[in-house]
Amino acid sequence: MLRLLTRDLIFNARIWLGLVAVSAAGAAAVAVSASLAEAAYRTPGNTGLALYGISGSLLVFTSVAAVVVFSSVAGLTVSLHRRDHALWQMVGIGPGSIRTIVLVQLVVVGTVGAVLGCLLTAPLLQPVANYVFAGSSGLDGVRLRLGAVGAFATVAVVAGLLLAGGSGTARRAGRVSGLELLREAAVPQLSMTRVRWLLGAGLLAVITSVVVGLRGRAPADLETSLSLIPPMVSGLLVAVSPLATAPLARAWTSLVPARASASWYLARNVAFAALDRSTAAINPLVVTIALTGGLYSAHGAVGAFEAARTGTPSAEIPAQFVVLLLGGPLLLAAVGAAATVAMSGRARTRDAALLEAAGGTPGTVVASAAWEAVVQVGTAALLGTVAVASGAVAGVWALGWQSLSAATAGLAAVGVTAAGGLVLVLTATVVPAVLRLRHDPVRVLTAE
């Protein structure tokens, strides 16, 4: 079993390297939170309490992003291995052993990525602290470092979140049938599993509790709670993605006539056929959009209420605060979205070869890849808008209608984040598509 585990990690290194990159990005975000907690432990008084609060808030945002990203990447990893898992069963490896192998692989790869992330992040902690705490009274002299305890905790948190996100996919790996060897083109349809229903119900209960608790609280205490609602709603949308993502994508893409462009028609159908690839790229983008849009929406809602009450316009969110609170989670989500595209490179190469063999031109291949990125980012933007809008509605519930106009500031953040995500995903899809044109389609297909 050990030999099989290591051989698979080596042979499918391209797929597993995506998980290493995601784990490293997650470790970078968690390491900042851990170093803040260590600094808080060394710092007495109100400054230490403030650092504990910042560390806790950052860990919450990072955890929301990490569970979504890790589950998406782990799910795609298992999906891309389904033929291998079917072959393992054909040679006598039982479902329980396959589940164990997958879980061990996730832990090993996640640990390697987390250690790498800690090593890369440690030298950057103090420069980051100098930037984000510059001009902050009482915090500008904070010294951040990642000690042995913080590094161990970071690796443990990343491994734990990866196991939480990948346990369901490991169970699915053990249920792969031997028929998968005969139907490479078939893509497993997403379905609402028991875990998805339980996770969705739990998130809905937490969101409801947070919204109900908004009434009667001081406006100054509402901004953090309001900014947490959109990320939690995005997690709910990800949990019920079999019910939401595909229908929404089909609905808005149907507004563009299929006859408008052959490449658009191809990209739309590829995106729906390969739902495992599409949702793995969409889900991290939904969280990214919800994080930024939710932060600006919450700040705008509270600021509008205070401006109406005092007549003083609200201040803009400091760039340092955005970097501190959202830098790590946004990095994790961005790396996750790019990694899912890179991990499916082998399947995309085969799709491109099939298209060329059927008479498609190089321009059609590249344009199809670009349109597929548009489908993914457009769907993510719509889902993210729903999450941000939920935060705006909660702001109206807590503060009144005067908060609505400024809460729409989150929509501007949605547009900017979606545009950045489009550039990222376009780069991750179009550049490899151009490079794939160098491959002989006949050799690619015969190698399969």
GROMACS .gro file of C-alpha atoms in nm:
model
  448
    1MET     CA    1   0.000   0.000   0.000
    2LEU     CA    2   0.287   0.237   0.081
    3ARG     CA    3   0.442   0.169  -0.260
    4LEU     CA    4   0.110   0.241  -0.434
    5LEU     CA    5   0.068   0.561  -0.236
    6THR     CA    6   0.411   0.697  -0.325
    7ARG     CA    7   0.396   0.588  -0.690
    8ASP     CA    8   0.063   0.766  -0.734
    9LEU     CA    9   0.200   1.085  -0.578
   10ILE     CA   10   0.493   1.077  -0.822
   11PHE     CA   11   0.300   0.978  -1.136
   12ASN     CA   12   0.022   1.235  -1.077
   13ALA     CA   13   0.255   1.503  -0.945
   14ARG     CA   14   0.086   1.773  -1.153
   15ILE     CA   15  -0.244   1.712  -0.976
   16TRP     CA   16  -0.095   1.685  -0.628
   17LEU     CA   17   0.118   1.999  -0.676
   18GLY     CA   18  -0.205   2.197  -0.697
   19LEU     CA   19  -0.297   2.074  -0.352
   20VAL     CA   20   0.054   2.160  -0.226
   21ALA     CA   21   0.011   2.517  -0.353
   22VAL     CA   22  -0.330   2.551  -0.190
   23SER     CA   23  -0.202   2.410   0.140
   24ALA     CA   24   0.092   2.650   0.133
   25ALA     CA   25  -0.141   2.946   0.074
   26GLY     CA   26  -0.366   2.830   0.357
   27ALA     CA   27  -0.066   2.793   0.587
   28ALA     CA   28   0.046   3.146   0.500
   29ALA     CA   29  -0.290   3.285   0.611
   30VAL     CA   30  -0.307   3.073   0.927
   31ALA     CA   31   0.057   3.155   1.012
   32VAL     CA   32  -0.026   3.527   1.026
   33SER     CA   33  -0.308   3.451   1.271
   34ALA     CA   34  -0.079   3.225   1.477
   35SER     CA   35   0.197   3.488   1.492
   36LEU     CA   36  -0.058   3.748   1.605
   37ALA     CA   37  -0.171   3.511   1.882
   38GLU     CA   38   0.191   3.457   1.988
   39ALA     CA   39   0.248   3.833   1.993
   40ALA     CA   40  -0.069   3.877   2.198
   41TYR     CA   41   0.057   3.622   2.452
   42ARG     CA   42   0.379   3.821   2.492
   43THR     CA   43   0.200   4.159   2.510
   44PRO     CA   44   0.016   4.260   2.828
   45GLY     CA   45  -0.281   4.492   2.862
   46ASN     CA   46  -0.523   4.622   2.600
   47THR     CA   47  -0.272   4.582   2.319
   48GLY     CA   48  -0.256   4.209   2.380
   49LEU     CA   49  -0.636   4.186   2.388
   50ALA     CA   50  -0.655   4.376   2.059
   51LEU     CA   51  -0.408   4.137   1.900
   52TYR     CA   52  -0.610   3.840   2.023
   53GLY     CA   53  -0.921   3.991   1.864
   54ILE     CA   54  -0.746   4.052   1.532
   55SER     CA   55  -0.602   3.700   1.535
   56GLY     CA   56  -0.941   3.547   1.603
   57SER     CA   57  -1.117   3.748   1.329
   58LEU     CA   58  -0.850   3.656   1.077
   59LEU     CA   59  -0.874   3.289   1.172
   60VAL     CA   60  -1.253   3.294   1.122
   61PHE     CA   61  -1.226   3.448   0.774
   62THR     CA   62  -0.943   3.210   0.683
   63SER     CA   63  -1.132   2.904   0.807
   64VAL     CA   64  -1.439   2.989   0.598
   65ALA     CA   65  -1.224   3.028   0.286
   66ALA     CA   66  -1.009   2.723   0.368
   67VAL     CA   67  -1.297   2.478   0.412
   68VAL     CA   68  -1.449   2.581   0.079
   69VAL     CA   69  -1.120   2.585  -0.112
   70PHE     CA   70  -0.983   2.265   0.042
   71SER     CA   71  -1.306   2.075  -0.020
   72SER     CA   72  -1.318   2.196  -0.382
   73VAL     CA   73  -0.954   2.111  -0.453
   74ALA     CA   74  -0.971   1.777  -0.271
   75GLY     CA   75  -1.293   1.691  -0.456
   76LEU     CA   76  -1.135   1.771  -0.791
   77THR     CA   77  -0.826   1.569  -0.697
   78VAL     CA   78  -1.036   1.259  -0.632
   79SER     CA   79  -1.247   1.320  -0.942
   80LEU     CA   80  -0.937   1.335  -1.161
   81HIS     CA   81  -0.819   1.007  -1.003
   82ARG     CA   82  -1.145   0.816  -1.055
   83ARG     CA   83  -1.003   0.592  -1.329
   84ASP     CA   84  -0.702   0.508  -1.111
   85HIS     CA   85  -0.929   0.426  -0.818
   86ALA     CA   86  -1.141   0.204  -1.041
   87LEU     CA   87  -0.826   0.024  -1.157
   88TRP     CA   88  -0.717  -0.026  -0.797
   89GLN     CA   89  -1.048  -0.196  -0.722
   90MET     CA   90  -1.011  -0.417  -1.029
   91VAL     CA   91  -0.678  -0.548  -0.897
   92GLY     CA   92  -0.823  -0.629  -0.557
   93ILE     CA   93  -0.782  -0.317  -0.340
   94GLY     CA   94  -1.097  -0.274  -0.134
   95PRO     CA   95  -1.301   0.046  -0.087
   96GLY     CA   96  -1.182   0.086   0.272
   97SER     CA   97  -0.817   0.068   0.168
   98ILE     CA   98  -0.877   0.325  -0.108
   99ARG     CA   99  -1.035   0.564   0.140
  100THR     CA  100  -0.738   0.520   0.372
  101ILE     CA  101  -0.488   0.579   0.091
  102VAL     CA  102  -0.667   0.896  -0.021
  103LEU     CA  103  -0.684   1.035   0.333
  104VAL     CA  104  -0.316   0.959   0.393
  105GLN     CA  105  -0.227   1.125   0.063
  106LEU     CA  106  -0.428   1.435   0.158
  107VAL     CA  107  -0.255   1.456   0.496
  108VAL     CA  108   0.094   1.400   0.353
  109VAL     CA  109   0.053   1.650   0.069
  110GLY     CA  110  -0.123   1.900   0.295
  111THR     CA  111   0.152   1.875   0.557
  112VAL     CA  112   0.425   1.925   0.297
  113GLY     CA  113   0.241   2.230   0.162
  114ALA     CA  114   0.179   2.369   0.511
  115VAL     CA  115   0.546   2.336   0.609
  116LEU     CA  116   0.645   2.504   0.284
  117GLY     CA  117   0.395   2.782   0.351
  118CYS     CA  118   0.535   2.839   0.699
  119LEU     CA  119   0.891   2.859   0.568
  120LEU     CA  120   0.794   3.108   0.298
  121THR     CA  121   0.580   3.321   0.530
  122ALA     CA  122   0.808   3.347   0.834
  123PRO     CA  123   1.051   3.603   0.682
  124LEU     CA  124   0.759   3.818   0.561
  125LEU     CA  125   0.572   3.850   0.889
  126GLN     CA  126   0.755   4.153   1.024
  127PRO     CA  127   0.743   4.351   0.696
  128VAL     CA  128   0.369   4.280   0.686
  129ALA     CA  129   0.332   4.396   1.048
  130ASN     CA  130   0.528   4.714   0.974
  131TYR     CA  131   0.287   4.792   0.689
  132VAL     CA  132  -0.050   4.703   0.841
  133PHE     CA  133   0.019   4.852   1.185
  134ALA     CA  134   0.190   5.170   1.063
  135GLY     CA  135   0.030   5.465   1.237
  136SER     CA  136  -0.185   5.246   1.465
  137SER     CA  137  -0.166   5.368   1.820
  138GLY     CA  138  -0.023   5.097   2.044
  139LEU     CA  139   0.023   4.848   1.761
  140ASP     CA  140   0.294   5.009   1.550
  141GLY     CA  141   0.568   4.844   1.757
  142VAL     CA  142   0.431   4.490   1.742
  143ARG     CA  143   0.690   4.225   1.659
  144LEU     CA  144   0.561   3.924   1.470
  145ARG     CA  145   0.746   3.595   1.448
  146LEU     CA  146   0.640   3.236   1.397
  147GLY     CA  147   0.776   3.018   1.675
  148ALA     CA  148   0.777   2.642   1.699
  149VAL     CA  149   0.438   2.633   1.874
  150GLY     CA  150   0.282   2.864   1.615
  151ALA     CA  151   0.429   2.665   1.325
  152PHE     CA  152   0.307   2.335   1.470
  153ALA     CA  153  -0.039   2.483   1.527
  154THR     CA  154  -0.044   2.617   1.170
  155VAL     CA  155   0.042   2.278   1.020
  156ALA     CA  156  -0.214   2.108   1.245
  157VAL     CA  157  -0.490   2.355   1.152
  158VAL     CA  158  -0.420   2.319   0.779
  159ALA     CA  159  -0.411   1.939   0.803
  160GLY     CA  160  -0.734   1.942   1.006
  161LEU     CA  161  -0.915   2.173   0.764
  162LEU     CA  162  -0.792   1.965   0.471
  163LEU     CA  163  -0.921   1.648   0.634
  164ALA     CA  164  -1.254   1.818   0.706
  165GLY     CA  165  -1.280   1.929   0.345
  166GLY     CA  166  -1.155   1.603   0.194
  167SER     CA  167  -1.319   1.334   0.410
  168GLY     CA  168  -1.630   1.326   0.195
  169THR     CA  169  -1.429   1.295  -0.125
  170ALA     CA  170  -1.228   1.009   0.026
  171ARG     CA  171  -1.551   0.821   0.088
  172ARG     CA  172  -1.656   0.881  -0.273
  173ALA     CA  173  -1.320   0.749  -0.391
  174GLY     CA  174  -1.397   0.416  -0.227
  175ARG     CA  175  -1.731   0.396  -0.407
  176VAL     CA  176  -1.591   0.435  -0.760
  177SER     CA  177  -1.701   0.145  -0.978
  178GLY     CA  178  -1.485  -0.048  -1.223
  179LEU     CA  179  -1.700   0.083  -1.509
  180GLU     CA  180  -1.512   0.413  -1.481
  181LEU     CA  181  -1.235   0.242  -1.680
  182LEU     CA  182  -1.473   0.223  -1.976
  183ARG     CA  183  -1.622   0.571  -1.964
  184GLU     CA  184  -1.346   0.828  -1.933
  185ALA     CA  185  -1.567   1.095  -2.086
  186ALA     CA  186  -1.839   1.048  -1.827
  187VAL     CA  187  -1.832   1.300  -1.548
  188PRO     CA  188  -2.002   1.221  -1.218
  189GLN     CA  189  -2.302   1.444  -1.163
  190LEU     CA  190  -2.299   1.656  -0.851
  191SER     CA  191  -2.561   1.555  -0.598
  192MET     CA  192  -2.678   1.663  -0.257
  193THR     CA  193  -2.513   1.421  -0.016
  194ARG     CA  194  -2.599   1.381   0.349
  195VAL     CA  195  -2.292   1.584   0.446
  196ARG     CA  196  -2.399   1.867   0.216
  197TRP     CA  197  -2.748   1.875   0.366
  198LEU     CA  198  -2.609   1.874   0.722
  199LEU     CA  199  -2.352   2.143   0.642
  200GLY     CA  200  -2.611   2.357   0.468
  201ALA     CA  201  -2.857   2.322   0.756
  202GLY     CA  202  -2.586   2.405   1.009
  203LEU     CA  203  -2.475   2.716   0.820
  204LEU     CA  204  -2.835   2.828   0.776
  205ALA     CA  205  -2.891   2.793   1.150
  206VAL     CA  206  -2.575   2.995   1.230
  207ILE     CA  207  -2.665   3.267   0.978
  208THR     CA  208  -3.017   3.292   1.118
  209SER     CA  209  -2.881   3.319   1.471
  210VAL     CA  210  -2.638   3.597   1.369
  211VAL     CA  211  -2.909   3.793   1.184
  212VAL     CA  212  -3.159   3.764   1.469
  213GLY     CA  213  -2.893   3.883   1.714
  214LEU     CA  214  -2.827   4.202   1.515
  215ARG     CA  215  -3.133   4.384   1.639
  216GLY     CA  216  -3.080   4.602   1.943
  217ARG     CA  217  -2.699   4.609   1.927
  218ALA     CA  218  -2.493   4.926   1.910
  219PRO     CA  219  -2.404   5.020   1.550
  220ALA     CA  220  -2.033   5.019   1.634
  221ASP     CA  221  -2.061   4.651   1.729
  222LEU     CA  222  -2.243   4.544   1.411
  223GLU     CA  223  -1.979   4.583   1.144
  224THR     CA  224  -1.792   4.261   1.220
  225SER     CA  225  -2.112   4.055   1.236
  226LEU     CA  226  -2.246   4.206   0.913
  227SER     CA  227  -1.917   4.141   0.734
  228LEU     CA  228  -1.930   3.773   0.838
  229ILE     CA  229  -2.276   3.711   0.692
  230PRO     CA  230  -2.179   3.715   0.320
  231PRO     CA  231  -1.890   3.466   0.363
  232MET     CA  232  -2.119   3.234   0.559
  233VAL     CA  233  -2.388   3.266   0.292
  234SER     CA  234  -2.125   3.187   0.028
  235GLY     CA  235  -2.039   2.874   0.228
  236LEU     CA  236  -2.409   2.784   0.227
  237LEU     CA  237  -2.427   2.835  -0.150
  238VAL     CA  238  -2.121   2.614  -0.195
  239ALA     CA  239  -2.277   2.345   0.026
  240VAL     CA  240  -2.592   2.341  -0.190
  241SER     CA  241  -2.401   2.396  -0.515
  242PRO     CA  242  -2.564   2.090  -0.683
  243LEU     CA  243  -2.896   2.274  -0.645
  244ALA     CA  244  -2.770   2.625  -0.721
  245THR     CA  245  -2.457   2.643  -0.935
  246ALA     CA  246  -2.549   2.442  -1.245
  247PRO     CA  247  -2.907   2.578  -1.276
  248LEU     CA  248  -2.786   2.936  -1.235
  249ALA     CA  249  -2.506   2.888  -1.490
  250ARG     CA  250  -2.747   2.734  -1.741
  251ALA     CA  251  -2.998   3.013  -1.686
  252TRP     CA  252  -2.768   3.310  -1.745
  253THR     CA  253  -2.564   3.151  -2.023
  254SER     CA  254  -2.886   3.063  -2.209
  255LEU     CA  255  -2.939   3.438  -2.257
  256VAL     CA  256  -2.652   3.428  -2.509
  257PRO     CA  257  -2.769   3.250  -2.826
  258ALA     CA  258  -2.569   2.933  -2.896
  259ARG     CA  259  -2.547   3.030  -3.264
  260ALA     CA  260  -2.366   3.352  -3.172
  261SER     CA  261  -2.032   3.174  -3.163
  262ALA     CA  262  -1.915   2.817  -3.210
  263SER     CA  263  -1.652   2.864  -2.941
  264TRP     CA  264  -1.916   2.993  -2.696
  265TYR     CA  265  -2.136   2.692  -2.769
  266LEU     CA  266  -1.844   2.456  -2.707
  267ALA     CA  267  -1.729   2.631  -2.390
  268ARG     CA  268  -2.079   2.634  -2.243
  269ASN     CA  269  -2.127   2.263  -2.301
  270VAL     CA  270  -1.779   2.174  -2.176
  271ALA     CA  271  -1.843   2.373  -1.856
  272PHE     CA  272  -2.167   2.183  -1.794
  273ALA     CA  273  -2.027   1.842  -1.889
  274ALA     CA  274  -1.723   1.882  -1.662
  275LEU     CA  275  -1.910   2.008  -1.357
  276ASP     CA  276  -1.640   1.872  -1.125
  277ARG     CA  277  -1.388   2.104  -1.290
  278SER     CA  278  -1.625   2.398  -1.316
  279THR     CA  279  -1.752   2.402  -0.958
  280ALA     CA  280  -1.401   2.348  -0.822
  281ALA     CA  281  -1.299   2.675  -0.990
  282ILE     CA  282  -1.625   2.858  -0.916
  283ASN     CA  283  -1.647   2.789  -0.542
  284PRO     CA  284  -1.322   2.966  -0.439
  285LEU     CA  285  -1.420   3.266  -0.650
  286VAL     CA  286  -1.759   3.285  -0.477
  287VAL     CA  287  -1.585   3.304  -0.140
  288THR     CA  288  -1.341   3.568  -0.270
  289ILE     CA  289  -1.622   3.789  -0.395
  290ALA     CA  290  -1.825   3.743  -0.076
  291LEU     CA  291  -1.529   3.832   0.147
  292THR     CA  292  -1.449   4.162  -0.024
  293GLY     CA  293  -1.805   4.261  -0.103
  294GLY     CA  294  -1.922   4.172   0.248
  295LEU     CA  295  -1.653   4.381   0.414
  296TYR     CA  296  -1.732   4.694   0.211
  297SER     CA  297  -2.107   4.640   0.233
  298ALA     CA  298  -2.096   4.612   0.613
  299HIS     CA  299  -1.872   4.917   0.647
  300GLY     CA  300  -2.097   5.116   0.416
  301ALA     CA  301  -2.414   5.018   0.601
  302VAL     CA  302  -2.280   5.114   0.944
  303GLY     CA  303  -2.118   5.428   0.804
  304ALA     CA  304  -2.443   5.543   0.642
  305PHE     CA  305  -2.632   5.493   0.968
  306GLU     CA  306  -2.376   5.691   1.166
  307ALA     CA  307  -2.365   5.963   0.900
  308ALA     CA  308  -2.744   6.002   0.914
  309ARG     CA  309  -2.734   6.021   1.292
  310THR     CA  310  -2.437   6.254   1.338
  311GLY     CA  311  -2.410   6.429   1.003
  312THR     CA  312  -2.044   6.324   0.972
  313PRO     CA  313  -1.944   6.120   0.665
  314SER     CA  314  -1.790   5.783   0.739
  315ALA     CA  315  -1.421   5.723   0.678
  316GLU     CA  316  -1.292   5.489   0.409
  317ILE     CA  317  -1.164   5.145   0.506
  318PRO     CA  318  -0.784   5.170   0.546
  319ALA     CA  319  -0.597   4.967   0.289
  320GLN     CA  320  -0.383   4.820   0.569
  321PHE     CA  321  -0.694   4.684   0.739
  322VAL     CA  322  -0.812   4.515   0.419
  323VAL     CA  323  -0.469   4.359   0.366
  324LEU     CA  324  -0.453   4.235   0.724
  325LEU     CA  325  -0.803   4.091   0.746
  326LEU     CA  326  -0.858   3.966   0.391
  327GLY     CA  327  -0.508   3.931   0.245
  328GLY     CA  328  -0.459   3.571   0.355
  329PRO     CA  329  -0.810   3.443   0.274
  330LEU     CA  330  -0.806   3.618  -0.065
  331LEU     CA  331  -0.465   3.469  -0.144
  332LEU     CA  332  -0.595   3.125  -0.052
  333ALA     CA  333  -0.908   3.160  -0.266
  334ALA     CA  334  -0.712   3.298  -0.563
  335VAL     CA  335  -0.454   3.018  -0.548
  336GLY     CA  336  -0.737   2.767  -0.513
  337ALA     CA  337  -0.914   2.895  -0.824
  338ALA     CA  338  -0.593   2.893  -1.029
  339ALA     CA  339  -0.484   2.554  -0.894
  340THR     CA  340  -0.809   2.383  -0.995
  341VAL     CA  341  -0.758   2.499  -1.352
  342ALA     CA  342  -0.394   2.386  -1.357
  343MET     CA  343  -0.473   2.048  -1.198
  344SER     CA  344  -0.715   1.957  -1.475
  345GLY     CA  345  -0.455   2.029  -1.744
  346ARG     CA  346  -0.440   1.667  -1.863
  347ALA     CA  347  -0.816   1.650  -1.913
  348ARG     CA  348  -0.815   1.990  -2.085
  349THR     CA  349  -0.535   1.876  -2.318
  350ARG     CA  350  -0.747   1.578  -2.419
  351ASP     CA  351  -1.050   1.801  -2.479
  352ALA     CA  352  -0.843   2.033  -2.698
  353ALA     CA  353  -0.706   1.736  -2.895
  354LEU     CA  354  -1.059   1.606  -2.954
  355LEU     CA  355  -1.168   1.949  -3.075
  356GLU     CA  356  -0.873   1.975  -3.315
  357ALA     CA  357  -0.929   1.619  -3.441
  358ALA     CA  358  -1.292   1.711  -3.512
  359GLY     CA  359  -1.181   2.001  -3.731
  360GLY     CA  360  -1.161   2.285  -3.483
  361THR     CA  361  -0.915   2.561  -3.560
  362PRO     CA  362  -0.649   2.681  -3.313
  363GLY     CA  363  -0.850   3.001  -3.272
  364THR     CA  364  -1.158   2.800  -3.176
  365VAL     CA  365  -0.959   2.604  -2.916
  366VAL     CA  366  -0.824   2.921  -2.751
  367ALA     CA  367  -1.155   3.108  -2.771
  368SER     CA  368  -1.337   2.811  -2.619
  369ALA     CA  369  -1.096   2.812  -2.323
  370ALA     CA  370  -1.151   3.186  -2.277
  371TRP     CA  371  -1.530   3.153  -2.287
  372GLU     CA  372  -1.518   2.869  -2.034
  373ALA     CA  373  -1.338   3.107  -1.796
  374VAL     CA  374  -1.613   3.365  -1.857
  375VAL     CA  375  -1.881   3.108  -1.773
  376GLN     CA  376  -1.706   3.016  -1.448
  377VAL     CA  377  -1.635   3.370  -1.332
  378GLY     CA  378  -1.977   3.498  -1.439
  379THR     CA  379  -2.150   3.226  -1.238
  380ALA     CA  380  -1.926   3.296  -0.939
  381ALA     CA  381  -2.001   3.669  -0.964
  382LEU     CA  382  -2.376   3.606  -0.957
  383LEU     CA  383  -2.351   3.373  -0.658
  384GLY     CA  384  -2.118   3.617  -0.481
  385THR     CA  385  -2.365   3.898  -0.547
  386VAL     CA  386  -2.637   3.694  -0.379
  387ALA     CA  387  -2.413   3.650  -0.075
  388VAL     CA  388  -2.325   4.021  -0.058
  389ALA     CA  389  -2.688   4.121  -0.108
  390SER     CA  390  -2.783   3.903   0.189
  391GLY     CA  391  -2.545   4.107   0.403
  392ALA     CA  392  -2.703   4.429   0.276
  393VAL     CA  393  -3.051   4.299   0.362
  394ALA     CA  394  -2.927   4.207   0.710
  395GLY     CA  395  -2.794   4.563   0.743
  396VAL     CA  396  -3.138   4.700   0.659
  397TRP     CA  397  -3.290   4.466   0.917
  398ALA     CA  398  -3.051   4.589   1.186
  399LEU     CA  399  -3.010   4.958   1.097
  400GLY     CA  400  -3.303   5.060   0.879
  401TRP     CA  401  -3.344   5.161   0.517
  402GLN     CA  402  -3.098   5.451   0.542
  403SER     CA  403  -2.817   5.194   0.543
  404LEU     CA  404  -2.914   5.041   0.209
  405SER     CA  405  -2.769   5.303  -0.024
  406ALA     CA  406  -2.420   5.280   0.125
  407ALA     CA  407  -2.442   4.903   0.166
  408THR     CA  408  -2.447   4.881  -0.213
  409ALA     CA  409  -2.082   4.986  -0.197
  410GLY     CA  410  -2.025   4.614  -0.166
  411LEU     CA  411  -2.146   4.574  -0.525
  412ALA     CA  412  -1.855   4.787  -0.647
  413ALA     CA  413  -1.620   4.555  -0.458
  414VAL     CA  414  -1.797   4.260  -0.624
  415GLY     CA  415  -1.724   4.408  -0.967
  416VAL     CA  416  -1.358   4.475  -0.892
  417THR     CA  417  -1.303   4.131  -0.739
  418ALA     CA  418  -1.485   3.954  -1.022
  419ALA     CA  419  -1.274   4.143  -1.276
  420GLY     CA  420  -0.957   4.037  -1.095
  421GLY     CA  421  -1.083   3.678  -1.083
  422LEU     CA  422  -1.154   3.688  -1.455
  423VAL     CA  423  -0.800   3.801  -1.531
  424LEU     CA  424  -0.663   3.522  -1.309
  425VAL     CA  425  -0.878   3.245  -1.456
  426LEU     CA  426  -0.829   3.368  -1.813
  427THR     CA  427  -0.454   3.354  -1.760
  428ALA     CA  428  -0.479   3.005  -1.612
  429THR     CA  429  -0.690   2.876  -1.904
  430VAL     CA  430  -0.585   3.066  -2.214
  431VAL     CA  431  -0.206   3.045  -2.171
  432PRO     CA  432  -0.207   2.664  -2.131
  433ALA     CA  433  -0.454   2.640  -2.421
  434VAL     CA  434  -0.207   2.823  -2.646
  435LEU     CA  435   0.075   2.594  -2.529
  436ARG     CA  436  -0.139   2.285  -2.594
  437LEU     CA  437  -0.156   2.375  -2.962
  438ARG     CA  438   0.202   2.247  -2.989
  439HIS     CA  439   0.085   1.893  -2.909
  440ASP     CA  440  -0.007   1.657  -3.189
  441PRO     CA  441  -0.377   1.572  -3.127
  442VAL     CA  442  -0.332   1.220  -3.266
  443ARG     CA  443  -0.050   1.143  -3.023
  444VAL     CA  444  -0.248   1.289  -2.732
  445LEU     CA  445  -0.554   1.077  -2.810
  446THR     CA  446  -0.362   0.757  -2.878
  447ALA     CA  447  -0.177   0.800  -2.549
  448GLU     CA  448  -0.513   0.782  -2.371
   0.00000   0.00000   0.00000
